Short mmCIF file of C-alpha atoms (C1' of nucleotides) in Angstrom, two decimals:
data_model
loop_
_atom_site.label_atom_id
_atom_site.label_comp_id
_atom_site.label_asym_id
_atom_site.label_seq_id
_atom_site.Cartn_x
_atom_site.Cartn_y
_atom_site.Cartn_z
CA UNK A 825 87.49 92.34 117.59
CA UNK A 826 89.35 95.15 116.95
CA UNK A 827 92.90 95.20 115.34
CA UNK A 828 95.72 93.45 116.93
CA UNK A 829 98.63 96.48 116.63
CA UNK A 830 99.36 98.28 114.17
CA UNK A 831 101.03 101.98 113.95
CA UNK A 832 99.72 105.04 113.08
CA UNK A 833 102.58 105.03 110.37
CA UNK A 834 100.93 101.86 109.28
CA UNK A 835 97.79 103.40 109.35
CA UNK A 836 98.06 106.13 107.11
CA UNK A 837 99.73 104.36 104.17
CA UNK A 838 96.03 102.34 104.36
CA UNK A 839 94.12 105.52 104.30
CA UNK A 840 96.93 106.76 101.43
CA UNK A 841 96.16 103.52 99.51
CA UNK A 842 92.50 103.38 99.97
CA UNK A 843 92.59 107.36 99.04
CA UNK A 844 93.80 106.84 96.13
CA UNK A 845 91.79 103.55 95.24
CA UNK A 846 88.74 105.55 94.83
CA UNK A 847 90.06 107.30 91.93
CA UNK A 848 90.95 104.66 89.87
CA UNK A 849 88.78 101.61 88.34
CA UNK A 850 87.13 98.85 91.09
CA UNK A 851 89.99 96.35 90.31
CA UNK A 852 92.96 97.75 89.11
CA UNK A 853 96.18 98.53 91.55
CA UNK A 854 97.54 101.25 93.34
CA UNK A 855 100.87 101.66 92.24
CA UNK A 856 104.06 102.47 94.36
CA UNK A 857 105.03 105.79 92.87
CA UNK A 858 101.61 106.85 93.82
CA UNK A 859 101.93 106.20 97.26
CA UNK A 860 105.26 107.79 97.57
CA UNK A 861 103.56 110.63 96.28
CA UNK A 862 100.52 110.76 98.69
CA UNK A 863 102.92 109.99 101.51
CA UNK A 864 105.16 112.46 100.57
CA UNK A 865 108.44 109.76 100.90
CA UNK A 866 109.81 107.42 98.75
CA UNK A 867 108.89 104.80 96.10
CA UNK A 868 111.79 102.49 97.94
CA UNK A 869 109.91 103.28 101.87
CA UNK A 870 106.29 102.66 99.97
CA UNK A 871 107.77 99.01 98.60
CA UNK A 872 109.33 98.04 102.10
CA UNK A 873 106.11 99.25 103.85
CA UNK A 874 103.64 97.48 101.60
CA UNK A 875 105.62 94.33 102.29
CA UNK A 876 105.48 94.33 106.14
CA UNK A 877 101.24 95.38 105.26
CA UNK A 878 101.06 92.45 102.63
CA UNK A 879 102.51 90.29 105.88
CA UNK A 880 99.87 91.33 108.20
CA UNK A 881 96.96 90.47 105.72
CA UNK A 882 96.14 94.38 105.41
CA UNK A 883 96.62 94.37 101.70
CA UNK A 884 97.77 92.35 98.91
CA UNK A 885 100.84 92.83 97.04
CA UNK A 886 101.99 92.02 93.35
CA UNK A 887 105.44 92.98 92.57
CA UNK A 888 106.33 95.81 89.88
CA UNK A 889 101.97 96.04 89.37
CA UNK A 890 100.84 97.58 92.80
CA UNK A 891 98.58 96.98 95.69
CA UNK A 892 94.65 96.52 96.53
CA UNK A 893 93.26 96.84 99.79
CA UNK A 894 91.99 93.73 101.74
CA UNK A 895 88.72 93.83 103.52
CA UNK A 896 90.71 93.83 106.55
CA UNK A 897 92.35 97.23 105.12
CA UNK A 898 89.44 98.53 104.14
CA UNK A 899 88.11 98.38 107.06
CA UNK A 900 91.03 99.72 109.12
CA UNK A 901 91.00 102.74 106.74
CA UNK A 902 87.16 103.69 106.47
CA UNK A 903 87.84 103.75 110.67
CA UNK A 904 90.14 106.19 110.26
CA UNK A 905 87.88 108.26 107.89
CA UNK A 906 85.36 107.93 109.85
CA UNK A 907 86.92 109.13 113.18
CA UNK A 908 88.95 112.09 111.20
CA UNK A 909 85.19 113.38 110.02
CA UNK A 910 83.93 112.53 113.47
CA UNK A 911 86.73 114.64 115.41
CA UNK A 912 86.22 117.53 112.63
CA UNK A 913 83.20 117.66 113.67
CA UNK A 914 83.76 118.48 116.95
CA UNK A 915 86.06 120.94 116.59
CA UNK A 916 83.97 122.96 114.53
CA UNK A 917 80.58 122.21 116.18
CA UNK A 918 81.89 122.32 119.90
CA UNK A 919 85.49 124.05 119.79
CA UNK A 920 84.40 126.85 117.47
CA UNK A 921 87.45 126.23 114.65
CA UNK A 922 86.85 126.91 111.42
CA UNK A 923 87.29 124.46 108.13
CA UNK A 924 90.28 125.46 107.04
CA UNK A 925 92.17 124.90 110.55
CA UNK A 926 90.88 121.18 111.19
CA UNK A 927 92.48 119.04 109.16
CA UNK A 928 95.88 118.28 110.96
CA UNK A 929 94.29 118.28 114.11
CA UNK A 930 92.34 115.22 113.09
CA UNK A 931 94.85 113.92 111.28
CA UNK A 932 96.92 113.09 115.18
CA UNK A 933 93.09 112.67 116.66
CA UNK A 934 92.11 109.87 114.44
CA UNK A 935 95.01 107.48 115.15
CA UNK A 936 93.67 107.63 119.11
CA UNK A 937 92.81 103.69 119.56
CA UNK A 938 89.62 103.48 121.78
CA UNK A 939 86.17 102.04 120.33
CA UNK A 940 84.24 103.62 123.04
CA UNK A 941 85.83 106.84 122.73
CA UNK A 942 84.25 106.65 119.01
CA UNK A 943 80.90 105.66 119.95
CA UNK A 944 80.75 108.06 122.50
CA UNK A 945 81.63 111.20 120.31
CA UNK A 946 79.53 109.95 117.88
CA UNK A 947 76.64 110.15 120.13
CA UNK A 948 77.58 113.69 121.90
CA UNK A 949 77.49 114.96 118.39
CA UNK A 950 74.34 113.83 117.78
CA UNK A 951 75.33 110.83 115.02
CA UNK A 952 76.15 113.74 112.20
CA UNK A 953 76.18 112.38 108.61
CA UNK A 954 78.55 114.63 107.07
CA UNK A 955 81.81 116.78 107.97
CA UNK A 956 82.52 120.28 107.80
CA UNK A 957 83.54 120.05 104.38
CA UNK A 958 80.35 118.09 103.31
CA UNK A 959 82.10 114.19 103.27
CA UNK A 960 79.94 111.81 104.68
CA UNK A 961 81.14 110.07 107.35
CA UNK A 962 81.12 106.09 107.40
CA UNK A 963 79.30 103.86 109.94
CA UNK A 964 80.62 101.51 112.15
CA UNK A 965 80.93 99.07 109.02
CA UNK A 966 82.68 101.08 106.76
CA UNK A 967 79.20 102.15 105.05
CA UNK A 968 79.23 105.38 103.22
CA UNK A 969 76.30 107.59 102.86
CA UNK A 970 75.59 109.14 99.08
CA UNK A 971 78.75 111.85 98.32
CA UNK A 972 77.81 114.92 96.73
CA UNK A 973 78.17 114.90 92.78
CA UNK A 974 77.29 118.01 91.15
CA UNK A 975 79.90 120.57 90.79
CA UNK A 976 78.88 123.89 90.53
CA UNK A 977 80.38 123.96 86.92
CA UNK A 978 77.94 121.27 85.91
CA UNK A 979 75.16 124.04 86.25
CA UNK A 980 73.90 126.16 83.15
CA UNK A 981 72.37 129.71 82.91
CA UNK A 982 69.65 130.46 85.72
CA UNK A 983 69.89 126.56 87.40
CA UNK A 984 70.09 127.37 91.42
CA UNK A 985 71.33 125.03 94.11
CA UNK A 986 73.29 124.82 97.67
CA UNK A 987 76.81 124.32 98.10
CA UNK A 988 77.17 120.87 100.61
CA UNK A 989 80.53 120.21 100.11
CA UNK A 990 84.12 121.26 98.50
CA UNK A 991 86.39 118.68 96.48
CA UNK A 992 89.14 120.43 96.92
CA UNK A 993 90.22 121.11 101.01
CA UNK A 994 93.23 122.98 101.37
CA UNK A 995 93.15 125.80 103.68
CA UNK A 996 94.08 128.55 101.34
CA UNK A 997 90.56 127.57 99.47
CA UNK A 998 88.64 127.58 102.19
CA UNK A 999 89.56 130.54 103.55
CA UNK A 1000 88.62 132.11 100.17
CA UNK A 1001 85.34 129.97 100.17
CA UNK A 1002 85.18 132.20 103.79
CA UNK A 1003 85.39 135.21 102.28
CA UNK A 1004 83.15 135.23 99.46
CA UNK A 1005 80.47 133.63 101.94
CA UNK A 1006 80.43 130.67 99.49
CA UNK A 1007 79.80 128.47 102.80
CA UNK A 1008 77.66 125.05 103.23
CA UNK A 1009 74.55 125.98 102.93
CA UNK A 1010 74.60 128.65 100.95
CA UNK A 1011 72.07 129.25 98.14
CA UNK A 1012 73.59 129.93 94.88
CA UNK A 1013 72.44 130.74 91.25
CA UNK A 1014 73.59 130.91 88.25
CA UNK A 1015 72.95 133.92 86.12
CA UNK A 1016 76.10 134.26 83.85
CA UNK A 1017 78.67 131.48 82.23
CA UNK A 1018 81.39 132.89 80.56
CA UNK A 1019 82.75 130.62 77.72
CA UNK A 1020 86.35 131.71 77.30
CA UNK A 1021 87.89 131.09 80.93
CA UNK A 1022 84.61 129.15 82.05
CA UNK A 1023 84.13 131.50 84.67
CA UNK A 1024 80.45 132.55 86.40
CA UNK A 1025 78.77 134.91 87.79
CA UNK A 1026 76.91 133.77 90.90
CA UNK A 1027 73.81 135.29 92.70
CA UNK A 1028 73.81 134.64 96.40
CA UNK A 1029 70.47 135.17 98.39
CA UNK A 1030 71.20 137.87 99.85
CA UNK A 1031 71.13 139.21 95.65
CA UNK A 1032 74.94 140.15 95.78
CA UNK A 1033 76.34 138.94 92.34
CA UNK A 1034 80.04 138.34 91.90
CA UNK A 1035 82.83 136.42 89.54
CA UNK A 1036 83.45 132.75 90.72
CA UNK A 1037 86.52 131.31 88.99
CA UNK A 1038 86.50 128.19 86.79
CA UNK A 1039 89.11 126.62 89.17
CA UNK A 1040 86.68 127.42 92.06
CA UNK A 1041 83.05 126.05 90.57
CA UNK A 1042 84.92 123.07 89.67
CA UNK A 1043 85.92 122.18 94.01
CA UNK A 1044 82.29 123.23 95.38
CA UNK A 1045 79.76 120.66 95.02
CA UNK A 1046 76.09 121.58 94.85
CA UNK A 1047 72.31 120.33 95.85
CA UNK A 1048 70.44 121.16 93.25
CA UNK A 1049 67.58 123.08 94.15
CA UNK B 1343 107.36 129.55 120.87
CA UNK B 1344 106.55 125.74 121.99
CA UNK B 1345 108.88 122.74 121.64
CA UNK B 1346 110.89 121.96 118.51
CA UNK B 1347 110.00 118.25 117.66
CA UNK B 1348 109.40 116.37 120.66
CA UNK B 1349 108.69 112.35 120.21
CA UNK B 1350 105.53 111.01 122.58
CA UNK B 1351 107.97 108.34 123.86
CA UNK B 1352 110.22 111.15 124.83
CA UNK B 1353 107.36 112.97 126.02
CA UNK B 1354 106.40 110.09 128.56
CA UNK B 1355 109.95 109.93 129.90
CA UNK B 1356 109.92 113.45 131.08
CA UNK B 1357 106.39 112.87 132.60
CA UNK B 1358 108.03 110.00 134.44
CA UNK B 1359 110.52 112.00 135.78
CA UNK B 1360 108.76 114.80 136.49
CA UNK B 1361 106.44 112.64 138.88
CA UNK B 1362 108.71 110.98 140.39
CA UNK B 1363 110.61 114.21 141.32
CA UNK B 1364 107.92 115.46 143.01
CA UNK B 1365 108.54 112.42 145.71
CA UNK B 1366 112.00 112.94 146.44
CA UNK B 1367 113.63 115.97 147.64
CA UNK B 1368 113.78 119.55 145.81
CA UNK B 1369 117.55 118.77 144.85
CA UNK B 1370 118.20 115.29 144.56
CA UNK B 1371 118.48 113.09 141.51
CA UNK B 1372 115.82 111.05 139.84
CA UNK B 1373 117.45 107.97 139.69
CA UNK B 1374 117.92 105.47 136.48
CA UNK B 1375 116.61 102.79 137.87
CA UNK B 1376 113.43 104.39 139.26
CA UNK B 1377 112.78 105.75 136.06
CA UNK B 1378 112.76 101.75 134.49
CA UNK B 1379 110.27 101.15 136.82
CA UNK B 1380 108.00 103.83 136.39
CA UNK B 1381 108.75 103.52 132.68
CA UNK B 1382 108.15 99.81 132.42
CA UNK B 1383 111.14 99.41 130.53
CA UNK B 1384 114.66 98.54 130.89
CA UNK B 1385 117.37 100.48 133.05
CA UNK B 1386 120.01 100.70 129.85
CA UNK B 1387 117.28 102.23 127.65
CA UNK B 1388 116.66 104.57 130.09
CA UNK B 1389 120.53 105.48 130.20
CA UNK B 1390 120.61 105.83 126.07
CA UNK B 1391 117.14 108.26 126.32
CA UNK B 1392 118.20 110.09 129.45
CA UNK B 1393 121.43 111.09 127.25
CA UNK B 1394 119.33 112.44 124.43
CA UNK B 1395 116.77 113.97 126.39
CA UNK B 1396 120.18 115.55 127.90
CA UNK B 1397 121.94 116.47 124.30
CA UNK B 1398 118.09 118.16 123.67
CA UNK B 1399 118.91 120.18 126.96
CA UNK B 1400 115.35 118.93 128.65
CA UNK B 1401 117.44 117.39 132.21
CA UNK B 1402 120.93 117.42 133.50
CA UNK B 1403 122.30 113.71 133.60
CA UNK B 1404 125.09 112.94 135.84
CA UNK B 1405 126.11 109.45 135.02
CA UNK B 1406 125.50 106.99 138.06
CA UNK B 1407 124.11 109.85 139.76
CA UNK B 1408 120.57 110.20 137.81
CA UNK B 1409 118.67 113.20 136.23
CA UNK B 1410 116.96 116.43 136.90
CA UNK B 1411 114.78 118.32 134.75
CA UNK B 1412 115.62 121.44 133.33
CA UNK B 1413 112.99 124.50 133.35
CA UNK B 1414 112.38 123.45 129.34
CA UNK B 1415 111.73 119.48 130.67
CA UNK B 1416 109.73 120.64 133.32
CA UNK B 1417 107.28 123.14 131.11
CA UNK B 1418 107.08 119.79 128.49
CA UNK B 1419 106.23 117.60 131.16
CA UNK B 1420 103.44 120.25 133.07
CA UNK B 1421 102.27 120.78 129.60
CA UNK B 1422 101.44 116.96 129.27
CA UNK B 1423 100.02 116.54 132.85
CA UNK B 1424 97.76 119.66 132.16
CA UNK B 1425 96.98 118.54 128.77
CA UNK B 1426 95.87 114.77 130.19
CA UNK B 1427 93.68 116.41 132.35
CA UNK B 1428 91.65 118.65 130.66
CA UNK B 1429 90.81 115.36 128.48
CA UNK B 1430 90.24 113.37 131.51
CA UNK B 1431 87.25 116.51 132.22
CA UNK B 1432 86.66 116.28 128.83
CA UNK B 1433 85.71 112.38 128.89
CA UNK B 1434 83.95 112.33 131.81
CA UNK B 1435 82.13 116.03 131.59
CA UNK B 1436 81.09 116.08 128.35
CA UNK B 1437 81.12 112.18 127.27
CA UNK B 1438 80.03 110.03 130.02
CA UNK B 1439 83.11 108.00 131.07
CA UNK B 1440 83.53 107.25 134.42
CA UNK B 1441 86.50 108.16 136.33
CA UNK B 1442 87.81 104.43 136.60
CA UNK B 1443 87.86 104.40 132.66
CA UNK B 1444 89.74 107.46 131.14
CA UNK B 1445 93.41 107.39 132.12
CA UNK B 1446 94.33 105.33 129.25
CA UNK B 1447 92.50 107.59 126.57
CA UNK B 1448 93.81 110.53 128.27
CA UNK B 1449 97.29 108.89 128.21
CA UNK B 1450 96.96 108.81 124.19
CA UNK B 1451 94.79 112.00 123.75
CA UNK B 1452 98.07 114.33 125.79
CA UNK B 1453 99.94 113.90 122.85
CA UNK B 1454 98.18 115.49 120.60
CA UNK B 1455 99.79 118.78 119.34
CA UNK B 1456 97.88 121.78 119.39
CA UNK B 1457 98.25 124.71 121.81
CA UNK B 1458 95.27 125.86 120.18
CA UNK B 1459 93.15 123.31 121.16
CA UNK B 1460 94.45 123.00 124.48
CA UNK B 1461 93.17 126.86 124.73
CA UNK B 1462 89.91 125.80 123.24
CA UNK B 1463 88.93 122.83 124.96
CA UNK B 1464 89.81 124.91 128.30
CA UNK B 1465 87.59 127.17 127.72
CA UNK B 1466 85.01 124.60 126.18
CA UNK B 1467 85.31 123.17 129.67
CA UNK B 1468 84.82 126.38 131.25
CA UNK B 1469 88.37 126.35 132.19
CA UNK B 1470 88.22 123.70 134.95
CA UNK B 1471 90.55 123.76 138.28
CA UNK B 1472 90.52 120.18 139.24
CA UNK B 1473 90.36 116.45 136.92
CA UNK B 1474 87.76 113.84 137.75
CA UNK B 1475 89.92 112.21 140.31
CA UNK B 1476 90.69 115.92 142.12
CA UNK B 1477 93.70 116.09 140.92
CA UNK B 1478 94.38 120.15 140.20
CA UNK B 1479 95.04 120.94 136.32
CA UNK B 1480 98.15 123.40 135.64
CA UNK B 1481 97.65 126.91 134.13
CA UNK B 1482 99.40 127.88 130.68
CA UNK B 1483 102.90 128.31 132.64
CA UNK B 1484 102.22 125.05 134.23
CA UNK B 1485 101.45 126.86 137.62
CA UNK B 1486 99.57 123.73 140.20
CA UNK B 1487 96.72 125.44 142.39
CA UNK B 1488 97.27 124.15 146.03
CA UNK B 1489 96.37 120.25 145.51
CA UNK B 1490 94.52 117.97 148.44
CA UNK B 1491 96.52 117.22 151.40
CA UNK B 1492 94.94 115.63 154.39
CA UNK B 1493 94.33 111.82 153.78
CA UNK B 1494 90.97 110.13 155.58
CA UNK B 1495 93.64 108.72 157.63
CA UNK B 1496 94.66 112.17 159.38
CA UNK B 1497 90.97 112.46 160.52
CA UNK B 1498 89.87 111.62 164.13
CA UNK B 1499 86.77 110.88 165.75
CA UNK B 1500 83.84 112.46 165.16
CA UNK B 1501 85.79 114.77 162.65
CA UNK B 1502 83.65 115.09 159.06
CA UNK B 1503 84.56 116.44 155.34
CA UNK B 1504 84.19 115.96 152.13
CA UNK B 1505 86.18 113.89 149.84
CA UNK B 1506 88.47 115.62 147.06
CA UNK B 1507 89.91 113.39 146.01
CA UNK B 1508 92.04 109.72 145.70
CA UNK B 1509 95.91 109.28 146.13
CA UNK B 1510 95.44 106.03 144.30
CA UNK B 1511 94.27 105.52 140.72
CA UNK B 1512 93.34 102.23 139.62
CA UNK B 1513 90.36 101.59 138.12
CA UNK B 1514 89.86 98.82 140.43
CA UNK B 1515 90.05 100.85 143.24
CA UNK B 1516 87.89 103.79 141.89
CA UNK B 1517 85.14 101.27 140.44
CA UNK B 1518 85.34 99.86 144.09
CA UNK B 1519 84.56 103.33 145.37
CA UNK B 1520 82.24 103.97 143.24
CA UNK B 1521 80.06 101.06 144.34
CA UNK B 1522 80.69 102.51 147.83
CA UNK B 1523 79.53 105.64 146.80
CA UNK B 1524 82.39 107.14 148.02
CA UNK B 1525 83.11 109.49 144.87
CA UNK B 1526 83.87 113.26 145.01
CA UNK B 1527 81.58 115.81 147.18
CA UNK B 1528 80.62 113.06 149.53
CA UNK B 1529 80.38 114.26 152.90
CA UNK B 1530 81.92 111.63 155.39
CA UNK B 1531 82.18 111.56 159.06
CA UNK B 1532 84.41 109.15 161.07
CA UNK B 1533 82.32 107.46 164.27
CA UNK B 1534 84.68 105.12 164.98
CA UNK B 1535 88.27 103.99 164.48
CA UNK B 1536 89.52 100.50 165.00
CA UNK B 1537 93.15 100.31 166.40
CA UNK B 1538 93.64 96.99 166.01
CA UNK B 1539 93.78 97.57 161.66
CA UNK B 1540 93.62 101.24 161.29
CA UNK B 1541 89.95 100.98 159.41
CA UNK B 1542 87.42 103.70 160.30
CA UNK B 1543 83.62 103.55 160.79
CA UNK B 1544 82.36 106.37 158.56
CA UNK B 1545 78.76 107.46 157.93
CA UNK B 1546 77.56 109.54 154.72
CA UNK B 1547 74.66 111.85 154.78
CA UNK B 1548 72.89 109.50 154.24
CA UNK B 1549 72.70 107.93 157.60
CA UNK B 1550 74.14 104.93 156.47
CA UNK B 1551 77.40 103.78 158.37
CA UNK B 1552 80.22 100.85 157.11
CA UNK B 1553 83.83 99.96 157.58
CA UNK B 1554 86.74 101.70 155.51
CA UNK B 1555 89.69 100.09 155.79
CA UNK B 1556 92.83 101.43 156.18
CA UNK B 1557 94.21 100.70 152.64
CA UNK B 1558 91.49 103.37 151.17
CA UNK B 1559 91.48 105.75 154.27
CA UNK B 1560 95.23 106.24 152.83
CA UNK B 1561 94.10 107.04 149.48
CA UNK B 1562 91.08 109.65 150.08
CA UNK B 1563 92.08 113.15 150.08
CA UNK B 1564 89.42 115.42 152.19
CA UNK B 1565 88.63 118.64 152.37
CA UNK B 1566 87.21 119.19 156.40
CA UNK B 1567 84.12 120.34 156.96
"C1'" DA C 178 111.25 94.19 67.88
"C1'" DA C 179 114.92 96.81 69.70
"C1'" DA C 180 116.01 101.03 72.08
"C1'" DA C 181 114.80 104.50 75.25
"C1'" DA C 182 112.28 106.10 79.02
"C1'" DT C 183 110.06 105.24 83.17
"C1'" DA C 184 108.65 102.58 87.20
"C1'" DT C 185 109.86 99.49 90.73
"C1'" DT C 186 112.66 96.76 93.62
"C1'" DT C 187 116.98 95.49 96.02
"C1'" DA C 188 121.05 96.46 98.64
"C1'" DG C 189 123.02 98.73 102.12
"C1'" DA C 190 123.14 102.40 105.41
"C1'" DC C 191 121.03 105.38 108.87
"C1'" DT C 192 118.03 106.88 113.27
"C1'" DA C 193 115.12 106.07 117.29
"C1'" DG C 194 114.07 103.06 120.49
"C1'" DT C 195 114.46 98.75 122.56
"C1'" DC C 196 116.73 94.58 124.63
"C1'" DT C 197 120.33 91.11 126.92
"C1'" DA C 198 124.63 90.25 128.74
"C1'" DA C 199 128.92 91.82 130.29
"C1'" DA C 200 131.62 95.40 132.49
"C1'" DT C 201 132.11 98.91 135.81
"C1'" DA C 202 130.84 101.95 139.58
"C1'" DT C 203 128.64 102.79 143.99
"C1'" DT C 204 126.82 101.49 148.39
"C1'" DA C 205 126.29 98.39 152.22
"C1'" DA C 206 128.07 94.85 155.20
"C1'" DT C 207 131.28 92.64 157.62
"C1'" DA D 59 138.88 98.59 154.46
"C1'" DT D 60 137.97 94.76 151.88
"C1'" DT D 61 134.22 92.03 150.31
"C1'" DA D 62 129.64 91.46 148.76
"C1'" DA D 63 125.51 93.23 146.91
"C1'" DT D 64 123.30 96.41 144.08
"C1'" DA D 65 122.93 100.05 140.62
"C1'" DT D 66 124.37 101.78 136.34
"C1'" DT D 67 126.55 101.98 132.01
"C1'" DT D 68 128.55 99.96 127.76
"C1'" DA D 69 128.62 96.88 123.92
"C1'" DG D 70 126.33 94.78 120.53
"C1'" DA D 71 122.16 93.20 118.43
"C1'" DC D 72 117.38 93.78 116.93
"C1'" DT D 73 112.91 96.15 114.76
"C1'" DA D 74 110.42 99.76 112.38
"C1'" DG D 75 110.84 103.09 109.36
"C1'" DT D 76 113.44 105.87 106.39
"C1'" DC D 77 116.83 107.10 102.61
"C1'" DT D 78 120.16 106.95 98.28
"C1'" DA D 79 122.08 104.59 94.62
"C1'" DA D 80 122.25 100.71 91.77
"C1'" DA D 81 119.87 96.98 89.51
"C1'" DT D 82 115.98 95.17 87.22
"C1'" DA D 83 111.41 95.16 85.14
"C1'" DT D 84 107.85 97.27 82.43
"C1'" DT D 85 106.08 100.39 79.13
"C1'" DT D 86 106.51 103.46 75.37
"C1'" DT D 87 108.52 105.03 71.31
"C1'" DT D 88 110.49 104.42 67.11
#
DNA sequence: AAAAATATTTAGACTAGTCTAAATATTAAT
DNA sequence: ATTAATATTTAGACTAGTCTAAATATTTTT
C-alpha cells in the first residue's frame, strides 16, 4: 500500500511543494524559483527534480508555469507532516527538549520508512492532536484538524485569549517566546495597543504587564477566551 | 567534537567492518571480499569506498591485503552499534515491538544525528546495559560491558541457567523462540543430551520438558545458574 | 507592440555510489 | 616452480542529485 521507493531527497521537495501550496490560491502552480528558494538550491536542480517527480506520478508538471501536487503527493507529504509533528512530540513530551531544539531532529526522524513504527508512536503518545508549536497533526489520511487563526494582533483593547500556536518557528523566536513566558497555554490580555509601531502591552495571569512587539503578536496565534 | 560529514552508506561500511573484525584476529585484515558479502554489494565498490573511507582517515587500506579501522572508524562504527541499540530498547521497551521485528527500524533509526538525543533517550531508557536480544550496548567512548559467552551447547547434564541471550538474529529464528518460550530470563535445565544429533532435552520452570536441537543450542547464550 | 527585465529550461559538467567486464595479483595445487 | 584457481583492482559506464552558464520563454514596462 505504501509507496514503492522514493528518497528522502525526493521527499522533501513534496513537503517543499505542498508547503508552499498552502499559501497560494487552490489551483494555481508552484513555481520553480519558489522551490529553489524553500530548498535552498537551484531553480536548474528544482526543474530536473520535478521532472523525475512528474515521472513517478507524484506531481504534475507544466513547463515555464509550475507544479501541483497529485493526490499521490499529497499524500506522501501530509505523511511526512504528520510523522515530523508526531516525533516532535515525543521529544518534547518524553525526551524533555524544548521547541526551539526539535525541528531538525524531526526533520532526519520523519523520513524513517516504517508504518508500524507510526502507529505505534502515535499510540504511546496518546493520539495528540497538535505539536509543540500548536500545528495539528494529520491522520492517517492526510486529514487536518482546524489550524489556529487568530493572531494576537487581531485582538483590540481588553479582548483576552490563550496562545495555541506560533506562525512563525525559528528557534531564535521561540526562545524569546521562552523568556517572556509567552508559552502554549498561556492566558493573555490585552490592555494597551499602540498605534504608531502597532505594538501591545500584554497582561499575563500572573498580572505582570509588558511590551509585545508588532513583529511578535503577528507569529502567536490565540484562542479566544 | 563528533564526525565532520559522514554519509549513512559510509556509515554502514564501517559497521561492516567493524563486525567482521571482531571475528578474525586482533591484527589481521578485513578482507575486500568479506566486506561484499556482508555489504551485499559488489567487491569493486567496496575497493572505490574502502579508498575514500581511507582518504577520510577512518581505516588503513593495503591494496590486496584488506582494511583495518582506525581509532576515528572504530568510535563511528561503536557509535552506530550503540546508537541501534538503544532504539532496539526503545522499540521494544517503550513501544511494543517484539524482538523478531526491530532490527530493520533500528537499522534506519542509527543514523539519525544527534548526540543529544542519543544522551536523552539513554537516560529516557534509564540508561540500559543490554538490547532486547542481550546484546550489551556501548558507553559514550564506545566501551562493551563483558557480553554472553557460554552457548547452550557448552552445558552438560543436569547443568541449568538462564538464557541471555541469541548468537543468531533472524526474525525467523527469534519468532520460533518465542513460540517456544524460550526468550530472555528463562531458566533452562538440560536432562538429557542426544549424541547421535547434538540436540538437548531441556525443561523450563515450568515442568515442561522438549527437544532443542543443536542448531539453536548454538545460538543461546546462558548465564549458569 | 517592442524593449527590457525576469523566470525558467537546457546543456554540459561534477560527485557519490553503484555495476560489469577485463586485467592483474595472490594463493593453492600439482 | 609452474600452472590453475581465486581474490582484488582497474576501466568505463550508469543513476541520482547537484551546479554554472547559456539559451529561451514569459511578463512587465514603456
Amino acid at each position: 500500500m505504501s509507496q514503492k521507493k522514493i528518497s528522502s531527497t525526493e521527499e522533501n521537495y513534496l513537503k517543499a511543494v505542498y508547503s508552499l501550496s498552502e499559501k497560494i490560491s487552490e489551483n494555481s502552480y508552484v513555481s520553480t524559483n519558489s522551490i529553489a528558494d524553500e530548498m535552498q538550491t537551484k531553480a536548474a536542480s528544482v526543474t530536473d527534480m520535478v521532472k523525475r517527480l512528474a515521472e513517478k506520478t507524484m506531481l504534475t508538471y507544466v513547463p515555464y508555469k509550475g507544479v501541483r501536487l497529485s493526490g499521490l503527493g499529497k499524500k506522501i507529504a501530509t505523511d511526512l507532516i504528520r510523522k515530523h509533528r508526531l516525533w516532535e512530540v515525543f521529544l518534547v513530551e518524553k525526551l524533555g527538549f524544548t521547541w526551539a531544539e526539535v525541528h531538525p531532529i524531526a526533520e532526519q526522524l520523519e523520513h524513517i520508512k516504517s508504518d508500524e513504527l507510526v502507529h505505534r508512536l502515535d499510540a504511546f503518545l496518546e493520539y495528540p492532536e497538535y505539536d509543540p508549536h500548536g500545528d495539528p497533526i494529520p491522520d492517517k489520511e492526510g486529514k487536518f484538524r482546524a489550524k489556529p487563526e487568530i493572531l494576537l494582533s487581531d485582538l483590540k483593547i481588553s479582548e483576552a485569549g490563550i496562545i495555541v500556536g506560533v506562525k512563525m518557528h525559528s528557534p531564535q523566536f521561540l526562545e524569546y517566546l521562552d523568556s517572556k513566558k509567552l508559552v502554549l497555554g498561556t492566558k493573555v490580555e490585552i490592555t494597551e495597543i499602540i498605534e504608531f509601531d502597532q505594538s501591545m502591552i500584554v497582561k499575563l495571569e500572573n498580572e505582570s504587564s509588558f511590551n509585545v512587539s508588532s513583529k511578535i503578536c503577528k507569529n502567536l496565534y490565540i484562542q479566544m477566551a
